[in-house]
PDB file of C-alpha atoms in Angstrom:
ATOM      1  CA  MET A 554       0.000   0.000   0.000  1.00 80.00           C
ATOM      2  CA  SER A 555       1.412   3.390  -0.965  1.00 90.00           C
ATOM      3  CA  LYS A 556       1.867   6.032   1.730  1.00 93.00           C
ATOM      4  CA  ILE A 557      -0.839   8.209   0.162  1.00 94.00           C
ATOM      5  CA  GLN A 558      -3.216   5.256   0.300  1.00 95.00           C
ATOM      6  CA  GLU A 559      -2.323   4.760   3.973  1.00 95.00           C
ATOM      7  CA  VAL A 560      -3.056   8.433   4.659  1.00 95.00           C
ATOM      8  CA  LYS A 561      -6.460   8.069   2.985  1.00 95.00           C
ATOM      9  CA  THR A 562      -7.306   4.965   4.976  1.00 96.00           C
ATOM     10  CA  MET A 563      -6.292   6.538   8.299  1.00 96.00           C
ATOM     11  CA  VAL A 564      -8.203   9.776   7.645  1.00 94.00           C
ATOM     12  CA  GLU A 565     -11.261   7.695   6.835  1.00 94.00           C
ATOM     13  CA  ALA A 566     -10.742   5.730  10.049  1.00 95.00           C
ATOM     14  CA  GLY A 567     -10.348   8.969  12.038  1.00 94.00           C
ATOM     15  CA  LYS A 568      -6.865   8.134  13.357  1.00 96.00           C
ATOM     16  CA  ALA A 569      -5.790  11.693  14.197  1.00 94.00           C
ATOM     17  CA  LYS A 570      -2.624  10.588  16.023  1.00 96.00           C
ATOM     18  CA  LEU A 571      -1.300   8.530  13.108  1.00 97.00           C
ATOM     19  CA  VAL A 572      -2.116  10.836  10.194  1.00 96.00           C
ATOM     20  CA  PRO A 573       0.562  13.556  10.665  1.00 96.00           C
ATOM     21  CA  GLY A 574       3.383  10.961  10.696  1.00 96.00           C
ATOM     22  CA  LEU A 575       2.008   9.232   7.617  1.00 96.00           C
ATOM     23  CA  VAL A 576       1.625  12.553   5.798  1.00 96.00           C
ATOM     24  CA  GLN A 577       5.277  13.310   6.557  1.00 96.00           C
ATOM     25  CA  GLU A 578       6.296   9.849   5.312  1.00 96.00           C
ATOM     26  CA  ALA A 579       4.286  10.415   2.119  1.00 95.00           C
ATOM     27  CA  LEU A 580       6.124  13.723   1.605  1.00 95.00           C
ATOM     28  CA  ASP A 581       9.485  12.052   2.276  1.00 95.00           C
ATOM     29  CA  GLU A 582       8.614   9.497  -0.401  1.00 94.00           C
ATOM     30  CA  GLY A 583       8.422  12.377  -2.868  1.00 94.00           C
ATOM     31  CA  ASN A 584       4.653  12.857  -3.102  1.00 93.00           C
ATOM     32  CA  ALA A 585       3.488  16.407  -3.791  1.00 90.00           C
ATOM     33  CA  ALA A 586       1.690  18.181  -0.929  1.00 87.00           C
ATOM     34  CA  GLY A 587      -1.233  18.952  -3.256  1.00 82.00           C
ATOM     35  CA  ASP A 588      -1.635  15.272  -4.126  1.00 88.00           C
ATOM     36  CA  ILE A 589      -1.678  14.283  -0.456  1.00 91.00           C
ATOM     37  CA  LEU A 590      -4.248  16.997   0.257  1.00 84.00           C
ATOM     38  CA  GLN A 591      -6.441  15.751  -2.611  1.00 82.00           C
ATOM     39  CA  ALA A 592      -6.217  12.209  -1.233  1.00 89.00           C
ATOM     40  CA  MET A 593      -7.387  13.404   2.190  1.00 88.00           C
ATOM     41  CA  ILE A 594     -10.212  15.417   0.636  1.00 80.00           C
ATOM     42  CA  ALA A 595     -11.237  12.279  -1.262  1.00 83.00           C
ATOM     43  CA  SER A 596     -11.368  10.249   1.948  1.00 87.00           C
ATOM     44  CA  MET A 597     -13.469  12.958   3.636  1.00 81.00           C
ATOM     45  CA  GLY A 598     -15.740  12.688   0.600  1.00 78.00           C
ATOM     46  CA  VAL A 599     -16.124   8.964   1.279  1.00 85.00           C
ATOM     47  CA  VAL A 600     -16.946   9.688   4.935  1.00 84.00           C
ATOM     48  CA  GLY A 601     -19.419  12.362   3.808  1.00 77.00           C
ATOM     49  CA  ASP A 602     -21.132   9.876   1.484  1.00 79.00           C
ATOM     50  CA  LYS A 603     -21.361   7.291   4.249  1.00 85.00           C
ATOM     51  CA  PHE A 604     -22.828   9.946   6.536  1.00 80.00           C
ATOM     52  CA  SER A 605     -25.421  10.860   3.882  1.00 74.00           C
ATOM     53  CA  LYS A 606     -26.424   7.204   3.571  1.00 84.00           C
ATOM     54  CA  GLY A 607     -26.650   6.720   7.331  1.00 87.00           C
ATOM     55  CA  GLU A 608     -23.623   4.380   7.372  1.00 91.00           C
ATOM     56  CA  ALA A 609     -21.576   6.782   9.503  1.00 86.00           C
ATOM     57  CA  TYR A 610     -22.569   9.229  12.213  1.00 84.00           C
ATOM     58  CA  VAL A 611     -21.513  12.637  13.485  1.00 79.00           C
ATOM     59  CA  PRO A 612     -18.778  11.281  15.852  1.00 87.00           C
ATOM     60  CA  GLU A 613     -17.109   9.438  12.946  1.00 88.00           C
ATOM     61  CA  MET A 614     -17.343  12.546  10.767  1.00 82.00           C
ATOM     62  CA  LEU A 615     -15.743  14.641  13.500  1.00 84.00           C
ATOM     63  CA  MET A 616     -12.961  12.103  14.073  1.00 90.00           C
ATOM     64  CA  SER A 617     -12.155  11.958  10.360  1.00 90.00           C
ATOM     65  CA  ALA A 618     -12.284  15.747  10.071  1.00 84.00           C
ATOM     66  CA  LYS A 619      -9.929  16.053  13.040  1.00 87.00           C
ATOM     67  CA  ALA A 620      -7.553  13.494  11.515  1.00 92.00           C
ATOM     68  CA  MET A 621      -7.604  15.441   8.284  1.00 87.00           C
ATOM     69  CA  SER A 622      -6.975  18.788   9.949  1.00 84.00           C
ATOM     70  CA  LYS A 623      -3.914  17.275  11.694  1.00 90.00           C
ATOM     71  CA  GLY A 624      -2.677  16.136   8.291  1.00 91.00           C
ATOM     72  CA  VAL A 625      -3.382  19.538   6.756  1.00 83.00           C
ATOM     73  CA  ASP A 626      -1.291  21.162   9.528  1.00 85.00           C
ATOM     74  CA  VAL A 627       1.732  19.221   8.260  1.00 91.00           C
ATOM     75  CA  LEU A 628       1.039  20.300   4.672  1.00 85.00           C
ATOM     76  CA  LYS A 629       0.169  23.959   5.345  1.00 78.00           C
ATOM     77  CA  PRO A 630       3.701  25.365   5.155  1.00 79.00           C
ATOM     78  CA  LEU A 631       4.127  23.636   1.777  1.00 80.00           C
ATOM     79  CA  LEU A 632       0.708  24.618   0.457  1.00 67.00           C
ATOM     80  CA  THR A 633       0.787  28.321   1.237  1.00 57.00           C
ATOM     81  CA  GLY A 634       2.792  28.913  -1.910  1.00 52.00           C
ATOM     82  CA  GLU A 635       0.347  26.985  -4.064  1.00 47.00           C
ATOM     83  CA  SER A 636      -2.617  28.923  -5.386  1.00 42.00           C
ATOM     84  CA  SER A 637      -4.530  25.652  -5.680  1.00 47.00           C
ATOM     85  CA  SER A 638      -4.856  25.447  -1.925  1.00 48.00           C
ATOM     86  CA  SER A 639      -7.067  28.496  -1.668  1.00 74.00           C
ATOM     87  CA  LEU A 640     -10.486  28.667  -3.219  1.00 87.00           C
ATOM     88  CA  GLY A 641     -11.190  31.995  -1.523  1.00 92.00           C
ATOM     89  CA  THR A 642     -12.743  32.996   1.778  1.00 95.00           C
ATOM     90  CA  CYS A 643     -15.972  31.609   3.170  1.00 96.00           C
ATOM     91  CA  VAL A 644     -17.903  33.367   5.922  1.00 98.00           C
ATOM     92  CA  ILE A 645     -20.006  30.819   7.813  1.00 98.00           C
ATOM     93  CA  GLY A 646     -22.462  31.068  10.692  1.00 97.00           C
ATOM     94  CA  THR A 647     -25.668  29.711  12.187  1.00 96.00           C
ATOM     95  CA  VAL A 648     -28.471  32.210  11.587  1.00 97.00           C
ATOM     96  CA  GLN A 649     -29.954  34.469  14.253  1.00 96.00           C
ATOM     97  CA  GLY A 650     -32.066  32.709  16.867  1.00 95.00           C
ATOM     98  CA  ASP A 651     -30.371  29.326  16.369  1.00 93.00           C
ATOM     99  CA  LEU A 652     -27.661  28.021  18.698  1.00 91.00           C
ATOM    100  CA  HIS A 653     -26.844  24.732  16.946  1.00 87.00           C
ATOM    101  CA  ASP A 654     -23.282  24.395  15.769  1.00 85.00           C
ATOM    102  CA  ILE A 655     -22.327  20.734  15.185  1.00 79.00           C
ATOM    103  CA  GLY A 656     -23.486  20.785  11.563  1.00 82.00           C
ATOM    104  CA  LYS A 657     -21.942  24.200  10.971  1.00 89.00           C
ATOM    105  CA  ASN A 658     -18.635  23.088  12.507  1.00 84.00           C
ATOM    106  CA  LEU A 659     -18.543  20.012  10.287  1.00 81.00           C
ATOM    107  CA  VAL A 660     -19.218  22.117   7.200  1.00 88.00           C
ATOM    108  CA  ALA A 661     -16.535  24.618   8.280  1.00 88.00           C
ATOM    109  CA  MET A 662     -14.003  21.781   8.665  1.00 81.00           C
ATOM    110  CA  MET A 663     -14.938  20.307   5.291  1.00 80.00           C
ATOM    111  CA  LEU A 664     -14.685  23.689   3.563  1.00 87.00           C
ATOM    112  CA  GLU A 665     -11.330  24.380   5.171  1.00 82.00           C
ATOM    113  CA  SER A 666     -10.032  20.997   4.118  1.00 74.00           C
ATOM    114  CA  ALA A 667     -11.312  21.625   0.588  1.00 78.00           C
ATOM    115  CA  GLY A 668      -9.138  24.753   0.386  1.00 82.00           C
ATOM    116  CA  PHE A 669     -11.263  27.647   1.655  1.00 90.00           C
ATOM    117  CA  ASN A 670     -10.082  30.151   4.212  1.00 90.00           C
ATOM    118  CA  VAL A 671     -12.994  29.908   6.674  1.00 93.00           C
ATOM    119  CA  VAL A 672     -14.228  32.764   8.854  1.00 96.00           C
ATOM    120  CA  ASP A 673     -16.558  31.187  11.425  1.00 96.00           C
ATOM    121  CA  LEU A 674     -18.945  33.682  13.042  1.00 97.00           C
ATOM    122  CA  GLY A 675     -20.412  31.110  15.431  1.00 96.00           C
ATOM    123  CA  VAL A 676     -24.108  30.838  16.288  1.00 96.00           C
ATOM    124  CA  ASP A 677     -27.023  33.274  16.527  1.00 96.00           C
ATOM    125  CA  VAL A 678     -25.516  35.442  13.777  1.00 97.00           C
ATOM    126  CA  SER A 679     -27.527  38.433  12.563  1.00 97.00           C
ATOM    127  CA  ALA A 680     -27.693  39.458   8.912  1.00 97.00           C
ATOM    128  CA  ASP A 681     -25.680  42.586   9.801  1.00 97.00           C
ATOM    129  CA  LYS A 682     -22.906  40.470  11.309  1.00 98.00           C
ATOM    130  CA  PHE A 683     -22.642  38.484   8.085  1.00 98.00           C
ATOM    131  CA  LEU A 684     -22.412  41.756   6.117  1.00 97.00           C
ATOM    132  CA  GLU A 685     -19.789  43.148   8.466  1.00 97.00           C
ATOM    133  CA  ALA A 686     -17.656  40.000   8.048  1.00 97.00           C
ATOM    134  CA  ILE A 687     -17.851  40.250   4.241  1.00 97.00           C
ATOM    135  CA  LYS A 688     -16.597  43.835   4.419  1.00 96.00           C
ATOM    136  CA  GLN A 689     -13.849  43.072   6.932  1.00 95.00           C
ATOM    137  CA  ASN A 690     -12.327  40.035   5.232  1.00 94.00           C
ATOM    138  CA  GLN A 691     -10.573  39.954   1.894  1.00 90.00           C
ATOM    139  CA  ASN A 692     -11.622  37.805  -1.022  1.00 91.00           C
ATOM    140  CA  VAL A 693     -14.958  36.606   0.439  1.00 96.00           C
ATOM    141  CA  ASN A 694     -16.550  34.597  -2.357  1.00 97.00           C
ATOM    142  CA  LEU A 695     -18.861  32.364  -0.330  1.00 97.00           C
ATOM    143  CA  VAL A 696     -21.277  32.906   2.552  1.00 98.00           C
ATOM    144  CA  ALA A 697     -22.663  29.799   4.269  1.00 98.00           C
ATOM    145  CA  CYS A 698     -25.801  30.105   6.426  1.00 97.00           C
ATOM    146  CA  SER A 699     -26.780  27.212   8.651  1.00 96.00           C
ATOM    147  CA  GLY A 700     -29.997  26.607  10.571  1.00 93.00           C
ATOM    148  CA  LEU A 701     -31.391  23.589  12.380  1.00 89.00           C
ATOM    149  CA  LEU A 702     -34.651  24.923  13.798  1.00 90.00           C
ATOM    150  CA  THR A 703     -37.771  25.310  11.688  1.00 90.00           C
ATOM    151  CA  THR A 704     -38.500  28.459  13.691  1.00 92.00           C
ATOM    152  CA  THR A 705     -35.318  30.124  12.426  1.00 91.00           C
ATOM    153  CA  MET A 706     -36.143  29.676   8.745  1.00 94.00           C
ATOM    154  CA  PRO A 707     -37.600  33.239   8.522  1.00 96.00           C
ATOM    155  CA  SER A 708     -34.274  34.456   9.925  1.00 96.00           C
ATOM    156  CA  MET A 709     -32.421  32.543   7.205  1.00 97.00           C
ATOM    157  CA  ARG A 710     -34.685  34.085   4.576  1.00 97.00           C
ATOM    158  CA  GLU A 711     -34.017  37.559   5.993  1.00 97.00           C
ATOM    159  CA  THR A 712     -30.251  36.944   6.071  1.00 97.00           C
ATOM    160  CA  VAL A 713     -30.094  35.768   2.454  1.00 97.00           C
ATOM    161  CA  GLN A 714     -32.264  38.634   1.237  1.00 96.00           C
ATOM    162  CA  THR A 715     -30.258  41.200   3.210  1.00 97.00           C
ATOM    163  CA  LEU A 716     -27.021  39.869   1.704  1.00 97.00           C
ATOM    164  CA  LYS A 717     -28.470  39.955  -1.790  1.00 96.00           C
ATOM    165  CA  ALA A 718     -29.825  43.499  -1.374  1.00 96.00           C
ATOM    166  CA  SER A 719     -26.656  44.851   0.254  1.00 96.00           C
ATOM    167  CA  GLY A 720     -25.021  46.007  -2.960  1.00 95.00           C
ATOM    168  CA  LEU A 721     -21.940  43.921  -2.057  1.00 95.00           C
ATOM    169  CA  THR A 722     -20.867  41.599  -4.852  1.00 94.00           C
ATOM    170  CA  GLY A 723     -18.446  38.807  -5.640  1.00 95.00           C
ATOM    171  CA  PHE A 724     -19.851  36.140  -3.358  1.00 97.00           C
ATOM    172  CA  LYS A 725     -22.362  33.286  -3.556  1.00 97.00           C
ATOM    173  CA  VAL A 726     -24.683  32.255  -0.724  1.00 98.00           C
ATOM    174  CA  ILE A 727     -25.096  28.604   0.267  1.00 98.00           C
ATOM    175  CA  VAL A 728     -27.642  27.431   2.854  1.00 97.00           C
ATOM    176  CA  GLY A 729     -28.141  24.197   4.757  1.00 95.00           C
ATOM    177  CA  GLY A 730     -29.538  22.545   7.873  1.00 90.00           C
ATOM    178  CA  ALA A 731     -32.149  19.900   8.690  1.00 84.00           C
ATOM    179  CA  PRO A 732     -35.306  21.819   7.680  1.00 90.00           C
ATOM    180  CA  VAL A 733     -33.739  23.422   4.605  1.00 94.00           C
ATOM    181  CA  THR A 734     -34.636  22.056   1.165  1.00 95.00           C
ATOM    182  CA  GLN A 735     -33.592  22.878  -2.377  1.00 96.00           C
ATOM    183  CA  GLU A 736     -37.042  24.405  -2.924  1.00 96.00           C
ATOM    184  CA  MET A 737     -36.623  26.684   0.056  1.00 96.00           C
ATOM    185  CA  ALA A 738     -33.129  27.687  -1.021  1.00 97.00           C
ATOM    186  CA  ASP A 739     -34.502  28.652  -4.444  1.00 97.00           C
ATOM    187  CA  GLU A 740     -37.425  30.500  -2.910  1.00 96.00           C
ATOM    188  CA  ILE A 741     -35.335  32.685  -0.588  1.00 96.00           C
ATOM    189  CA  GLY A 742     -32.797  33.449  -3.310  1.00 97.00           C
ATOM    190  CA  ALA A 743     -29.784  31.410  -2.141  1.00 97.00           C
ATOM    191  CA  ASP A 744     -27.277  30.367  -4.816  1.00 97.00           C
ATOM    192  CA  GLY A 745     -26.826  26.867  -3.475  1.00 97.00           C
ATOM    193  CA  PHE A 746     -28.044  24.266  -1.017  1.00 96.00           C
ATOM    194  CA  ALA A 747     -26.361  21.286   0.637  1.00 92.00           C
ATOM    195  CA  SER A 748     -28.016  18.617   2.743  1.00 85.00           C
ATOM    196  CA  ASP A 749     -24.852  17.628   4.644  1.00 80.00           C
ATOM    197  CA  ALA A 750     -21.221  18.531   5.224  1.00 77.00           C
ATOM    198  CA  GLY A 751     -19.834  16.270   2.501  1.00 72.00           C
ATOM    199  CA  SER A 752     -22.030  17.694  -0.229  1.00 83.00           C
ATOM    200  CA  ALA A 753     -21.522  21.240   1.120  1.00 89.00           C
ATOM    201  CA  ALA A 754     -17.831  21.137   0.216  1.00 86.00           C
ATOM    202  CA  VAL A 755     -18.594  19.840  -3.288  1.00 87.00           C
ATOM    203  CA  LYS A 756     -21.341  22.420  -3.859  1.00 93.00           C
ATOM    204  CA  ALA A 757     -19.188  25.239  -2.492  1.00 94.00           C
ATOM    205  CA  LYS A 758     -16.433  24.461  -4.994  1.00 92.00           C
ATOM    206  CA  GLU A 759     -18.967  24.383  -7.830  1.00 93.00           C
ATOM    207  CA  LEU A 760     -20.408  27.756  -6.789  1.00 95.00           C
ATOM    208  CA  VAL A 761     -17.120  29.637  -6.586  1.00 93.00           C
ATOM    209  CA  LYS A 762     -15.862  28.204  -9.863  1.00 89.00           C
ATOM    210  CA  ALA A 763     -19.110  28.890 -11.729  1.00 77.00           C
TER     211      ALA A 763
END
């Protein structure tokens, strides 16, 4: 088994303690940092798919994401020079009135591992806070709004519409959370929708490259 393959397997298994050493061994073997990163992203994709199908649960997702972030730490110094490692900046937060953050944290980890610089605003984030973050950070090309409570869906609608009416440009808005559907995303004017963390990273890349 090649070192890159071992890295993939261990990220999938959520072995955070073993991944950094294996990543270093893969580098020592002469593998490019970008290739190792892609392999880890692929294994997070597998975990995301399993999660979507109900074959893996939040703890496994978190363990794999942690393993990946440990691997990414080893690669970061080598990746900073590569434009491929940055897809832009994503501002993410759970909308006002909602204090759930597990889903948002998973999406933030997945986006970071996919190559976004992530600005996490936390929970109970007002539309104004989202706007402020877009103005304060450079190269914001994605805004991710999360919500788990049905009662906060009006708040999500307000946030998306405020962002769209702000006159600020250059970014796409993606929404997600248990009660959110593609129909709702279309209705409130969001650019994209993802049902889980794995598909959020895929959709986010599509949106910023479109």
